Structures are given as structure tokens and as C-alpha cells.
PDB file of N, CA and C in Angstrom:
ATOM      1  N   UNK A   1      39.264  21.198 -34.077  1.00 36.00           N
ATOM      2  CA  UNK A   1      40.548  20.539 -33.932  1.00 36.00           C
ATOM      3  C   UNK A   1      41.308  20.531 -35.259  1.00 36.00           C
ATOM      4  N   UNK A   2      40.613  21.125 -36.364  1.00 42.00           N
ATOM      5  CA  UNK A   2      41.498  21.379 -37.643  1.00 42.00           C
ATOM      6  C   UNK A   2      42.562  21.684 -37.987  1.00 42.00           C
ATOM      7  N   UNK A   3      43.108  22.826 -36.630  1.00 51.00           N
ATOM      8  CA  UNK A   3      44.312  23.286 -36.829  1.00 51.00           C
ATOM      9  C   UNK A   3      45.409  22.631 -36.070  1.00 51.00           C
ATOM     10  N   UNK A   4      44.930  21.343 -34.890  1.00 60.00           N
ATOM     11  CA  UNK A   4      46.170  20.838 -34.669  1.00 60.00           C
ATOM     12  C   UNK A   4      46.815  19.711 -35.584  1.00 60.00           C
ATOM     13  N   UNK A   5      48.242  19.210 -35.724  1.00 79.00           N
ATOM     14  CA  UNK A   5      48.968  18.772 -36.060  1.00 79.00           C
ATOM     15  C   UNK A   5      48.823  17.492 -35.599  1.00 79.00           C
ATOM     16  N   UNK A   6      48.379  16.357 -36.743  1.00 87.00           N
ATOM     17  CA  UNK A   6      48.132  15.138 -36.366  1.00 87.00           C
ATOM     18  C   UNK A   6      49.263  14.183 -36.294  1.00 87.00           C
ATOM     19  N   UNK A   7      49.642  13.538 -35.466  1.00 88.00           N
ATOM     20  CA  UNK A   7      50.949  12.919 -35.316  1.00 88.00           C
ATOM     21  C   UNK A   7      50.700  11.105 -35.024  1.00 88.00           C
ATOM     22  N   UNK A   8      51.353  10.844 -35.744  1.00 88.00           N
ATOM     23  CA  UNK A   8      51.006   9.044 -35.589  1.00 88.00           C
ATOM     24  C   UNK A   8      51.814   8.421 -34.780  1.00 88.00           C
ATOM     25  N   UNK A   9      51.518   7.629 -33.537  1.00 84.00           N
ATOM     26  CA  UNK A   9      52.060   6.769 -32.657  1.00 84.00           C
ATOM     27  C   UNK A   9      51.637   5.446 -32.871  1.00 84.00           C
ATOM     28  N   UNK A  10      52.614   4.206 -32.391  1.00 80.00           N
ATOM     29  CA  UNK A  10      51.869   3.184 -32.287  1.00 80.00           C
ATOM     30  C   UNK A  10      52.235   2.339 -30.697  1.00 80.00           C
ATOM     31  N   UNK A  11      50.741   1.877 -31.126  1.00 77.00           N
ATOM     32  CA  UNK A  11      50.764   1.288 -29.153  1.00 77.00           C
ATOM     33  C   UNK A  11      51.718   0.475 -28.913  1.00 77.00           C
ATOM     34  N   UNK A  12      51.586  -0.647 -27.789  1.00 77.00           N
ATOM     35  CA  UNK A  12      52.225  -1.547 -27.406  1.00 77.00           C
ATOM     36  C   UNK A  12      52.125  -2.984 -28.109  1.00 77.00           C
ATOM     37  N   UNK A  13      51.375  -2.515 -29.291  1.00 83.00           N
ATOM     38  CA  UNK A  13      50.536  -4.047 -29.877  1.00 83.00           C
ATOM     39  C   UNK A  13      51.211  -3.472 -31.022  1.00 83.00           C
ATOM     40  N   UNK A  14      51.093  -2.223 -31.828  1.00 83.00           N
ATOM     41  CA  UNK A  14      52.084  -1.760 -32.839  1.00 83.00           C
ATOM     42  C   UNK A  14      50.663  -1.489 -33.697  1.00 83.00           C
ATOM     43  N   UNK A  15      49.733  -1.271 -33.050  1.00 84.00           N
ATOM     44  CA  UNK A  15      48.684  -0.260 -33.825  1.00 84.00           C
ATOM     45  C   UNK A  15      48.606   0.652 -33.742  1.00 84.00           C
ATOM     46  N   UNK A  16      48.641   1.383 -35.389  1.00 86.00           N
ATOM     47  CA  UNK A  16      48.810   3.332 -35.267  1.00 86.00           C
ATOM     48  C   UNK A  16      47.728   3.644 -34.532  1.00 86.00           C
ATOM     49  N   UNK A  17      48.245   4.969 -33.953  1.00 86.00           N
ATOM     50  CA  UNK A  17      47.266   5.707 -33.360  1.00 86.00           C
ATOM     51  C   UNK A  17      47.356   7.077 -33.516  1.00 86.00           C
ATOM     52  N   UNK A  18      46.179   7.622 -34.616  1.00 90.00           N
ATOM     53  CA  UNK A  18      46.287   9.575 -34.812  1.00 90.00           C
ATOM     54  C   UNK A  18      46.463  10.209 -33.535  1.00 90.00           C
ATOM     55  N   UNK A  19      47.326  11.011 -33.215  1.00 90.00           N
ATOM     56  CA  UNK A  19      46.595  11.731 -32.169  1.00 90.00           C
ATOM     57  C   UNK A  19      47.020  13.685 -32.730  1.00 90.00           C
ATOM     58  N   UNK A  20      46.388  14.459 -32.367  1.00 90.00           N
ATOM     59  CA  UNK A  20      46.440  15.319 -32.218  1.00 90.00           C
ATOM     60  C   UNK A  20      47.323  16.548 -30.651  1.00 90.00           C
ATOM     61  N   UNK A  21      47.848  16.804 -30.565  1.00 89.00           N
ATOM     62  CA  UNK A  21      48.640  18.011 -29.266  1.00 89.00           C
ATOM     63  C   UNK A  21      47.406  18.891 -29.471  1.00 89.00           C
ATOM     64  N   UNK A  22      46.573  19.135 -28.573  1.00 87.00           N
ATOM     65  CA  UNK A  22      45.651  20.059 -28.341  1.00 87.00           C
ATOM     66  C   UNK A  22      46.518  21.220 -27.298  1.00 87.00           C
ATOM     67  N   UNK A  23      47.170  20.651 -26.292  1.00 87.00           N
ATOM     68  CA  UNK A  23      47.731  21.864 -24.819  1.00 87.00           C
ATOM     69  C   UNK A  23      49.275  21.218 -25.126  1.00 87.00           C
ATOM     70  N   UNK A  24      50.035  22.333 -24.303  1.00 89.00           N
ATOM     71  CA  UNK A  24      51.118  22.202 -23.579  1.00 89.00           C
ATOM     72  C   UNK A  24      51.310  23.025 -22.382  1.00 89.00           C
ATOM     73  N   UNK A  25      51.711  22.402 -21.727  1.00 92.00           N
ATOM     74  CA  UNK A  25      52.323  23.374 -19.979  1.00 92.00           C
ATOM     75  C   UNK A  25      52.991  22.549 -19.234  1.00 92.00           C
ATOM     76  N   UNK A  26      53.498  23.423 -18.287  1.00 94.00           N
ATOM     77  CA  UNK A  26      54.404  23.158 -17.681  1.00 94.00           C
ATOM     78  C   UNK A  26      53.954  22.653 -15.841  1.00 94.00           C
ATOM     79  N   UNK A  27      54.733  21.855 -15.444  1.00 95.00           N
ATOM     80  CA  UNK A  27      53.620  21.690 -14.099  1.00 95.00           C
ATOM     81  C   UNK A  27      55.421  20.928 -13.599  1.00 95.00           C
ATOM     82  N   UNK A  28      55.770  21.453 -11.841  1.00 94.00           N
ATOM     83  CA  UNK A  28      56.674  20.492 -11.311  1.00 94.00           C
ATOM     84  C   UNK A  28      58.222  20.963 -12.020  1.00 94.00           C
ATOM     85  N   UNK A  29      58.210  22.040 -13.014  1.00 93.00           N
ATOM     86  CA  UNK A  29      59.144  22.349 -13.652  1.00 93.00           C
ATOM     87  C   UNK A  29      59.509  21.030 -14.640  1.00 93.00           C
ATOM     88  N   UNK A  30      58.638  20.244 -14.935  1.00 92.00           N
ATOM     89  CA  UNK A  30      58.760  19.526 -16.421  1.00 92.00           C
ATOM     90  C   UNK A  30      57.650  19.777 -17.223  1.00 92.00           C
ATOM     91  N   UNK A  31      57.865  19.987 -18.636  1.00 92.00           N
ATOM     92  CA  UNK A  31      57.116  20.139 -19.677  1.00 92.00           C
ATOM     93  C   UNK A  31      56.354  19.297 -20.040  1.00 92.00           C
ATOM     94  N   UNK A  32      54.793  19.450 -20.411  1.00 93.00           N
ATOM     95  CA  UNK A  32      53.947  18.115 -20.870  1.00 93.00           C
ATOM     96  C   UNK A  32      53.089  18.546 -22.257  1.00 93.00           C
ATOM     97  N   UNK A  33      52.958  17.614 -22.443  1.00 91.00           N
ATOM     98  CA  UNK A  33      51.822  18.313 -23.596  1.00 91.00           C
ATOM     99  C   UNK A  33      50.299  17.093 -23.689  1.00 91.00           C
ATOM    100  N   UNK A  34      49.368  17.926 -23.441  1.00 89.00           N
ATOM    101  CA  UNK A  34      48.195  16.570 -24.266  1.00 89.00           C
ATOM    102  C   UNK A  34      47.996  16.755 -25.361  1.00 89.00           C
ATOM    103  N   UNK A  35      47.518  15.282 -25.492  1.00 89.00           N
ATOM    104  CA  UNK A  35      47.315  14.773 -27.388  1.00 89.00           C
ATOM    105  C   UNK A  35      45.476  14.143 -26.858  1.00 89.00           C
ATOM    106  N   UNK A  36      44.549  14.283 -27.722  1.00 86.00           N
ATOM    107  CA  UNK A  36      43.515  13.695 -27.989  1.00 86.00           C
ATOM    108  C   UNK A  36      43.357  12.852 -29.349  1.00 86.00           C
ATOM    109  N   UNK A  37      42.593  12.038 -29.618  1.00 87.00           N
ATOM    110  CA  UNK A  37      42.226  11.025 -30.690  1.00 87.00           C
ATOM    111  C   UNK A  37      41.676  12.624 -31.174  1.00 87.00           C
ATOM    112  N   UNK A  38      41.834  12.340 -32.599  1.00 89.00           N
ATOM    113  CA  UNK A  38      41.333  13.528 -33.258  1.00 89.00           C
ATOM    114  C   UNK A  38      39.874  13.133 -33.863  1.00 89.00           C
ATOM    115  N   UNK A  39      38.982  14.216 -34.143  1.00 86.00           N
ATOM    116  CA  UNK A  39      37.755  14.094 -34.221  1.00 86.00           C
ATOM    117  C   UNK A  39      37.115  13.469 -35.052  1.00 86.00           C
ATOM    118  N   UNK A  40      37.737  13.094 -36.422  1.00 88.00           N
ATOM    119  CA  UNK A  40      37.837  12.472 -37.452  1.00 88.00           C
ATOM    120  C   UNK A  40      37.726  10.976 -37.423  1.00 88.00           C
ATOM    121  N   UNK A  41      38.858  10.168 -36.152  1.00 86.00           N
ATOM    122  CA  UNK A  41      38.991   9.208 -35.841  1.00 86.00           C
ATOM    123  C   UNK A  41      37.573   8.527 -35.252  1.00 86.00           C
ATOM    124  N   UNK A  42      36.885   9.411 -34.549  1.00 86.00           N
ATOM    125  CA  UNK A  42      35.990   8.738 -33.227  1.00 86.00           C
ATOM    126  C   UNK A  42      34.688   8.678 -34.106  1.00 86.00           C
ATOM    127  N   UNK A  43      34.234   7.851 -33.069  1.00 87.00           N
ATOM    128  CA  UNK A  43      32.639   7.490 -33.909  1.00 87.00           C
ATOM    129  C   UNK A  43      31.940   7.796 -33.214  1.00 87.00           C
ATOM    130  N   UNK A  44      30.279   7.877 -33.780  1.00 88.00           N
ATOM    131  CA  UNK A  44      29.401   8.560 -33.649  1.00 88.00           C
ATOM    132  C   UNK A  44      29.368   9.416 -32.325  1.00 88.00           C
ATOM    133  N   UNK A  45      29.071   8.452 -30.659  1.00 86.00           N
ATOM    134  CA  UNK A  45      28.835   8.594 -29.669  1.00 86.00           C
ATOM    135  C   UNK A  45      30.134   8.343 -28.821  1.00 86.00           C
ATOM    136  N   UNK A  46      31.637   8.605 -29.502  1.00 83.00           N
ATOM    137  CA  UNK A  46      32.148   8.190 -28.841  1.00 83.00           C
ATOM    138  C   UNK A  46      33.079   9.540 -28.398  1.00 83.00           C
ATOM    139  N   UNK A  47      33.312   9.456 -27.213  1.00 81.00           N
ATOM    140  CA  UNK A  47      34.392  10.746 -26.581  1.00 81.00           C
ATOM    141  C   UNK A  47      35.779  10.839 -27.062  1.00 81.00           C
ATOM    142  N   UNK A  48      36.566  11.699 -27.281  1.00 81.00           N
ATOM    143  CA  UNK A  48      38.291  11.677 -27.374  1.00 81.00           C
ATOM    144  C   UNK A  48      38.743  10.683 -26.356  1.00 81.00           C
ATOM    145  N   UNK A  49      39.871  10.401 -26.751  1.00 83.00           N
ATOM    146  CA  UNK A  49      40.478   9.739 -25.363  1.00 83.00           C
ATOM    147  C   UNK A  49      41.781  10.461 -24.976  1.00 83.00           C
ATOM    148  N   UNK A  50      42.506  10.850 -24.027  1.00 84.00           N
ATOM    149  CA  UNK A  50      43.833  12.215 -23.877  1.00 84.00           C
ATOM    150  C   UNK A  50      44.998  11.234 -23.335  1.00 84.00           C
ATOM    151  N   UNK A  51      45.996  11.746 -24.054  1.00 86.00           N
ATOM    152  CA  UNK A  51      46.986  10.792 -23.729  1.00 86.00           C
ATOM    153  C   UNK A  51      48.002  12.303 -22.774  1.00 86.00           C
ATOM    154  N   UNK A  52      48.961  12.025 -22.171  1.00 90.00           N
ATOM    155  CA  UNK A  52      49.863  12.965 -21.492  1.00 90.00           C
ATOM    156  C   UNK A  52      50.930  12.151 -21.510  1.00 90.00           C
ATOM    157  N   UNK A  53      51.634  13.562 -22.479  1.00 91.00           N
ATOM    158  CA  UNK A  53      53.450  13.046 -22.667  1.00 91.00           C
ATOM    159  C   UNK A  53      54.282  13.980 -22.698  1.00 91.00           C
ATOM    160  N   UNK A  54      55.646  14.116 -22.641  1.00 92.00           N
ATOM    161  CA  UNK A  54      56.493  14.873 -22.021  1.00 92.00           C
ATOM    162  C   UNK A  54      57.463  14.638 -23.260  1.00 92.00           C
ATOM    163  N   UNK A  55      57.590  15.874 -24.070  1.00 91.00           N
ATOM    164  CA  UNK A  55      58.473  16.090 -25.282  1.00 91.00           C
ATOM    165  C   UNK A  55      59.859  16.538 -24.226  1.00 91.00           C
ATOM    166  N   UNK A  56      60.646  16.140 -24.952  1.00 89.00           N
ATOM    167  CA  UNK A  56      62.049  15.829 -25.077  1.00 89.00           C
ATOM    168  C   UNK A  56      62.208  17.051 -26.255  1.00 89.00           C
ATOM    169  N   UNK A  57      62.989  18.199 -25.488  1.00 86.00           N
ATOM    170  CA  UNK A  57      63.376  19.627 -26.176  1.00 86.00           C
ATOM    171  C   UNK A  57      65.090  19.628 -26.569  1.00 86.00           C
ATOM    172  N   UNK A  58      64.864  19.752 -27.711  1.00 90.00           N
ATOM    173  CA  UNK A  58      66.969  19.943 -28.310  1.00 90.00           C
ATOM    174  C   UNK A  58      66.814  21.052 -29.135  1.00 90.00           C
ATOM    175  N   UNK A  59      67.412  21.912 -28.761  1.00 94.00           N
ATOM    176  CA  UNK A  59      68.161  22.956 -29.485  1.00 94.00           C
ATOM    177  C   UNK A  59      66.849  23.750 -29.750  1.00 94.00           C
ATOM    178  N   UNK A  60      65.826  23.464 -28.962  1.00 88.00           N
ATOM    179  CA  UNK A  60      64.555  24.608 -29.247  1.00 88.00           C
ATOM    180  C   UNK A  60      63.474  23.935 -29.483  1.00 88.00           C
ATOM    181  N   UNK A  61      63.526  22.842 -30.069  1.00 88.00           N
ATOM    182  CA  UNK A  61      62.998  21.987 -30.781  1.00 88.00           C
ATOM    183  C   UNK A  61      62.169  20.744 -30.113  1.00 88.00           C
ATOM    184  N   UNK A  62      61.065  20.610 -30.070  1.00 85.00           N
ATOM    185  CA  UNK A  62      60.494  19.146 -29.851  1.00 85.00           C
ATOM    186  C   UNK A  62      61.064  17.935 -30.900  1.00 85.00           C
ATOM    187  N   UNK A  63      61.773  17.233 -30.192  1.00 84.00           N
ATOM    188  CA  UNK A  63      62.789  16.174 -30.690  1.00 84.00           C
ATOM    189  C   UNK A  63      62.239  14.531 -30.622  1.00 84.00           C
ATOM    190  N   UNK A  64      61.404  14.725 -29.859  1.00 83.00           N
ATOM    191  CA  UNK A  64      60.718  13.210 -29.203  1.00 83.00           C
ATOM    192  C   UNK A  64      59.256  13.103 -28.017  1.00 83.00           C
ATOM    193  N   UNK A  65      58.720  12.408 -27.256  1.00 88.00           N
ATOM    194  CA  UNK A  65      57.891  12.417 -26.730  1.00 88.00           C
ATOM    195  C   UNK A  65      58.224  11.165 -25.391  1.00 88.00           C
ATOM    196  N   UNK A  66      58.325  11.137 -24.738  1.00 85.00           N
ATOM    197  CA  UNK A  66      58.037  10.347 -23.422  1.00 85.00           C
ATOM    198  C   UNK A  66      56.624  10.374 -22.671  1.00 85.00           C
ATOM    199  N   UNK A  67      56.775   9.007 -21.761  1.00 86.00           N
ATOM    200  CA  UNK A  67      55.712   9.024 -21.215  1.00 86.00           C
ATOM    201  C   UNK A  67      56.013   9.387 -19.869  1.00 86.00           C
ATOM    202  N   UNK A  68      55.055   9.797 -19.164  1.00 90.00           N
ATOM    203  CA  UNK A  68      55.187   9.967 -17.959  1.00 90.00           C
ATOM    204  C   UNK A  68      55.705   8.740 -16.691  1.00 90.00           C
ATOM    205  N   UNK A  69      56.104   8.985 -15.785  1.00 89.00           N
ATOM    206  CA  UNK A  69      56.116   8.150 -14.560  1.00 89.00           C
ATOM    207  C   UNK A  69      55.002   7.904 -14.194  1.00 89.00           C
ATOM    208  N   UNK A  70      54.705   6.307 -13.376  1.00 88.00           N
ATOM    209  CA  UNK A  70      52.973   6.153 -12.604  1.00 88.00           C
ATOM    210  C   UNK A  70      53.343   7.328 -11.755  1.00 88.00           C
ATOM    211  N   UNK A  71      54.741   8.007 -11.254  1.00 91.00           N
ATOM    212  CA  UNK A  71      54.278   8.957  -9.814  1.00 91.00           C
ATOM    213  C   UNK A  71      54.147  10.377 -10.728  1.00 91.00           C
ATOM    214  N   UNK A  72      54.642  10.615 -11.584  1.00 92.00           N
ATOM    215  CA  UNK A  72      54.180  11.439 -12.509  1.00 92.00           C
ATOM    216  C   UNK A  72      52.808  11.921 -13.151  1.00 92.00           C
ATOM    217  N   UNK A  73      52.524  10.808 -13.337  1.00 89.00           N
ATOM    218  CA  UNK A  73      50.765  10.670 -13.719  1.00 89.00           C
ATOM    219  C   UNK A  73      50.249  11.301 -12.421  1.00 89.00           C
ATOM    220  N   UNK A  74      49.932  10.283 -11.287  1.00 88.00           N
ATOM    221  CA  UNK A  74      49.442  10.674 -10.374  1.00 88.00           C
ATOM    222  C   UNK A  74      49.547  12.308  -9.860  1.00 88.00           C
ATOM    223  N   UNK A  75      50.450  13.047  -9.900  1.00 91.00           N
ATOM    224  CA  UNK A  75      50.163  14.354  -9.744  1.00 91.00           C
ATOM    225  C   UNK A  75      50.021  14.953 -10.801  1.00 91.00           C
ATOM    226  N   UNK A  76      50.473  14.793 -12.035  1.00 91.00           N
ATOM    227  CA  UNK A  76      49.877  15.787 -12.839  1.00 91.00           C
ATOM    228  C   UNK A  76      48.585  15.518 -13.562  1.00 91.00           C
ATOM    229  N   UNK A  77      47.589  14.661 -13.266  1.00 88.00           N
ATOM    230  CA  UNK A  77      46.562  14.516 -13.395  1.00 88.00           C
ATOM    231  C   UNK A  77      45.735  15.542 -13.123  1.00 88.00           C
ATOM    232  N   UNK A  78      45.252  15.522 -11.689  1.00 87.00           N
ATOM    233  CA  UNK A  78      44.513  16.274 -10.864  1.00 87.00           C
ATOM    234  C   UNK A  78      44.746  17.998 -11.361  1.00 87.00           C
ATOM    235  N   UNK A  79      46.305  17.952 -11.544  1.00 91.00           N
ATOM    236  CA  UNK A  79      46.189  19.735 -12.197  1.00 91.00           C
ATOM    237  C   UNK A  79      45.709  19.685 -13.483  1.00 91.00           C
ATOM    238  N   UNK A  80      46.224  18.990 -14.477  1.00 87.00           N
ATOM    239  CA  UNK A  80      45.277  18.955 -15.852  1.00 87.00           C
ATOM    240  C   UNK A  80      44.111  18.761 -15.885  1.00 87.00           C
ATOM    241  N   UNK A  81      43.640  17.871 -15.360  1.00 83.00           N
ATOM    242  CA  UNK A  81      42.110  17.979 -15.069  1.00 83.00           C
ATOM    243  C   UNK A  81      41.569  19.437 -14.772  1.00 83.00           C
ATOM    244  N   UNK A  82      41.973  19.628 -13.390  1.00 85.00           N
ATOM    245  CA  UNK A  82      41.742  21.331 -13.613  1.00 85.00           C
ATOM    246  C   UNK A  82      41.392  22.624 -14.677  1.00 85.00           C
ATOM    247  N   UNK A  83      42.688  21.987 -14.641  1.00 84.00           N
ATOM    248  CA  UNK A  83      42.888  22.967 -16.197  1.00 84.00           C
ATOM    249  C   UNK A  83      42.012  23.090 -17.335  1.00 84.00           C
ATOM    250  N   UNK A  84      41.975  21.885 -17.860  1.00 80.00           N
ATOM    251  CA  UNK A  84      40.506  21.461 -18.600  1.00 80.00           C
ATOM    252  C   UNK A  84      39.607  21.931 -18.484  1.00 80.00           C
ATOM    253  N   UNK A  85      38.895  21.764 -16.911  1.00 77.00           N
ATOM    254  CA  UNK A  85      37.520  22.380 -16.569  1.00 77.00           C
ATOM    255  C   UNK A  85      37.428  23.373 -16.453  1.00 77.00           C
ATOM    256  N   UNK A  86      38.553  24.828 -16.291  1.00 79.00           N
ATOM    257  CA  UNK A  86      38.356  25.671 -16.462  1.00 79.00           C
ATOM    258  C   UNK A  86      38.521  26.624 -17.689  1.00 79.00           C
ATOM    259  N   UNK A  87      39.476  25.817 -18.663  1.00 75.00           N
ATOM    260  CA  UNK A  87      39.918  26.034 -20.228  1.00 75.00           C
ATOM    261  C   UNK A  87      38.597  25.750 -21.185  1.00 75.00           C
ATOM    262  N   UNK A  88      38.118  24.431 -20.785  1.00 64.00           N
ATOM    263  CA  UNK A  88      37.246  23.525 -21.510  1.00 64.00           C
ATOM    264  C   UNK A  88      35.787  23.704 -21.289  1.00 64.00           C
ATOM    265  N   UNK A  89      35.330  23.473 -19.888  1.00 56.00           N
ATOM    266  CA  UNK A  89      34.537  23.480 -19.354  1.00 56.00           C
ATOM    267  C   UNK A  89      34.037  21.841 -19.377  1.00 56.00           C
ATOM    268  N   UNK A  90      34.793  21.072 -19.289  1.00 54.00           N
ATOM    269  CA  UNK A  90      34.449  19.563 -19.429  1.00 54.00           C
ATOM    270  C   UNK A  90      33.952  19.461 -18.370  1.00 54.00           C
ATOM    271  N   UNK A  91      33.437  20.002 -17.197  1.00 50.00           N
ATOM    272  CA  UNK A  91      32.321  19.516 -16.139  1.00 50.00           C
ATOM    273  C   UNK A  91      32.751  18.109 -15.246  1.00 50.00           C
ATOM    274  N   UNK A  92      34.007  18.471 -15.114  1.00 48.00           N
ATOM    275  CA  UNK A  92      34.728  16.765 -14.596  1.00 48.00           C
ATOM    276  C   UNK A  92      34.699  15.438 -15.334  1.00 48.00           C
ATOM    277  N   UNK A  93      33.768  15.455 -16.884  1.00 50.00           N
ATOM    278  CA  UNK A  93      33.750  14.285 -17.433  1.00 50.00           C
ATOM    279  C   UNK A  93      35.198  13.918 -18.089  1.00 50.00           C
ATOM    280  N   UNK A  94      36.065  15.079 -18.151  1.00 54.00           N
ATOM    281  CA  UNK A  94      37.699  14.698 -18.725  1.00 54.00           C
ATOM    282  C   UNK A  94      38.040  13.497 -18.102  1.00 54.00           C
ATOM    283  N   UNK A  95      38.445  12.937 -18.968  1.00 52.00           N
ATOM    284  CA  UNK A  95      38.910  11.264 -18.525  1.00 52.00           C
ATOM    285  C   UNK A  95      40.252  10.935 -19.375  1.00 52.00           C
ATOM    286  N   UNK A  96      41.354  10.477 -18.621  1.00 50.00           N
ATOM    287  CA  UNK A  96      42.797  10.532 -19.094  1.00 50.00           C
ATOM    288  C   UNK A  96      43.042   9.198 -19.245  1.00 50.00           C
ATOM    289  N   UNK A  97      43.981   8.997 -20.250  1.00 49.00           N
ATOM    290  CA  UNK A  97      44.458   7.473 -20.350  1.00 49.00           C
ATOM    291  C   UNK A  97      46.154   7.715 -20.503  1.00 49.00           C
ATOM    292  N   UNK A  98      46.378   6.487 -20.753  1.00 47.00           N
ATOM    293  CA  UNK A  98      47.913   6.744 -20.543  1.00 47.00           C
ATOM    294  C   UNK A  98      48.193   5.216 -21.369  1.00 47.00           C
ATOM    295  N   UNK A  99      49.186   5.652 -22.429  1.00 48.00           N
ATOM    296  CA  UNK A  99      49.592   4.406 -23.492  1.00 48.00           C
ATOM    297  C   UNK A  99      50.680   4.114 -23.726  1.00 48.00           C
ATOM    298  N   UNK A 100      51.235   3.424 -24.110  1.00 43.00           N
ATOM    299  CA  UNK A 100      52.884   2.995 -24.149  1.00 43.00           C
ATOM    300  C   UNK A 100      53.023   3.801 -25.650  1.00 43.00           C
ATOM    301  N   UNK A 101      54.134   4.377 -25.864  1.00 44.00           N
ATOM    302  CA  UNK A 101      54.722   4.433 -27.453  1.00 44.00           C
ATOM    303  C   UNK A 101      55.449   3.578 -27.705  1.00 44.00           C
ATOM    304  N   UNK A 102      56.045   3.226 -28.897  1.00 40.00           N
ATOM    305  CA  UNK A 102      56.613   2.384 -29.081  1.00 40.00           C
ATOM    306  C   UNK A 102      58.232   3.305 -29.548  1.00 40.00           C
ATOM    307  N   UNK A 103      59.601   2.911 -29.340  1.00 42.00           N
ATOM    308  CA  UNK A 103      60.273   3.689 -29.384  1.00 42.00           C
ATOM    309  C   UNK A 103      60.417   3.991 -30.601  1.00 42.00           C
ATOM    310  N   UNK A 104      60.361   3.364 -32.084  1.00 40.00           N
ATOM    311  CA  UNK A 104      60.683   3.594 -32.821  1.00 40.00           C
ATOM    312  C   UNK A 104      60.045   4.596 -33.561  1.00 40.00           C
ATOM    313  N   UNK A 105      59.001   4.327 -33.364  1.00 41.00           N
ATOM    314  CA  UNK A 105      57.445   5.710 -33.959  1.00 41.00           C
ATOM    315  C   UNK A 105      57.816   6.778 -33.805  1.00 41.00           C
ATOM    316  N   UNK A 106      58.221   6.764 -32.628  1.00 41.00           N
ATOM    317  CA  UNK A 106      58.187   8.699 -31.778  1.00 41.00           C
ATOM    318  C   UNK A 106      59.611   8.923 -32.568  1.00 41.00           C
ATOM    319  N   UNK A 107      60.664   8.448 -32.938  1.00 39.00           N
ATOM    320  CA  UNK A 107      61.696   8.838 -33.417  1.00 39.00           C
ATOM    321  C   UNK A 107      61.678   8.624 -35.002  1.00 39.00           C
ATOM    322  N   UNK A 108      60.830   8.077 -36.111  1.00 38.00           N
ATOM    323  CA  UNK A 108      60.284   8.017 -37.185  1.00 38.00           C
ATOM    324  C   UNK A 108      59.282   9.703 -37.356  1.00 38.00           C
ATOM    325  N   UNK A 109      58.604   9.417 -36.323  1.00 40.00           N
ATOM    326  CA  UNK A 109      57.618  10.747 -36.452  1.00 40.00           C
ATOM    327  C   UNK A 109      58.042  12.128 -36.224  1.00 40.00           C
ATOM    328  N   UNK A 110      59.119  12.082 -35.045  1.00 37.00           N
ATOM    329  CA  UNK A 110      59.445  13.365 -35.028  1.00 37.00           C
ATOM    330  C   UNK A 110      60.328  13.916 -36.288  1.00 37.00           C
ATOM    331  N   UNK A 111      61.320  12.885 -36.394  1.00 30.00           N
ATOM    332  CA  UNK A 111      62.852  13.177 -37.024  1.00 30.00           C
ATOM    333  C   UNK A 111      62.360  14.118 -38.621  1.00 30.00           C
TER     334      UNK A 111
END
């Protein structure tokens, strides 16, 4: 995971959180990208955790990050998951979470 680009968010409580963009694709004709806790972060026995968010494109450019819709989630789950197990080979243990950003971060971090 060395070569992805670590990007700092903070939750709903306003604690940073590293994450890394491992994928991007497209699913439904909207753009998504996953982010994992980067490897650095996690301890001993503990798994990544994958967040799924939907960059906001200007002029070519990833400009920002959104979160998905709950009806959003719900279908593009099941295809990322997919995807995973056949990219990854995660064996169905891929397990997705989903976190609030806070607005000001994502527009601090990108800009």
C-alpha cells in the first residue's frame, strides 16, 4: 500500500482519520472510489476497514469526496464486494463501513 496517496479525513466526532484510495470505478454511471485505513495505522491483528466515496470531478480533477446514499450503499456494495473477491481474493471476508466526513476536511484536503 506504499504507493497509495494518504489523505486525512475527520469523522463525525472530528477525529483524523488516514485513509488511503486503493480502487476507483464506476458502477450505475456514478464514479466511486475506495479508501482503506492504511497499513501503518492498524495493529497487530487488526483488518483495514474500507470506506466508499464518490469524488466530485471539476475540470478533470478530483475536487472533493462525498458520501454515498443508504440507497446507494445498498447497491453498490454487493458489486464491490465482487470486485474485491475477484481483484483481491478476499474470500468474502471484505467488510465495508461507511463514515461521515466532515465538510470542512474534504475541502482543506483536497484544495
Amino acid at each position: 500500500m506504499q504507493d497509495n496517496q494518504i489523505m486525512y479525513f475527520k469523522d463525525e466526532n472530528g477525529n483524523e482519520l488516514p485513509l488511503a484510495m486503493i480502487d476507483a470505478f464506476d458502477f450505475n454511471d456514478d464514479h466511486y472510489a475506495l479508501f482503506v485505513t492504511p497499513e501503518e495505522n492498524l495493529g497487530e491483528d487488526e483488518e483495514p476497514a474500507m470506506y466508499i466515496m464518490k469524488p466530485v470531478i471539476q475540470d478533470g480533477e478530483i475536487a472533493d469526496f462525498t458520501m454515498p446514499t443508504d440507497e446507494e450503499m445498498e447497491a453498490v456494495t454487493p458489486f464491490l464486494i465482487n470486485r474485491l473477491e475477484q481483484r483481491h481474493s478476499c474470500g468474502g471476508s471484505c467488510s465495508l463501513s461507511l463514515i461521515h466526513i466532515s465538510e470542512p476536511t474534504r475541502h482543506a484536503q483536497i484544495s
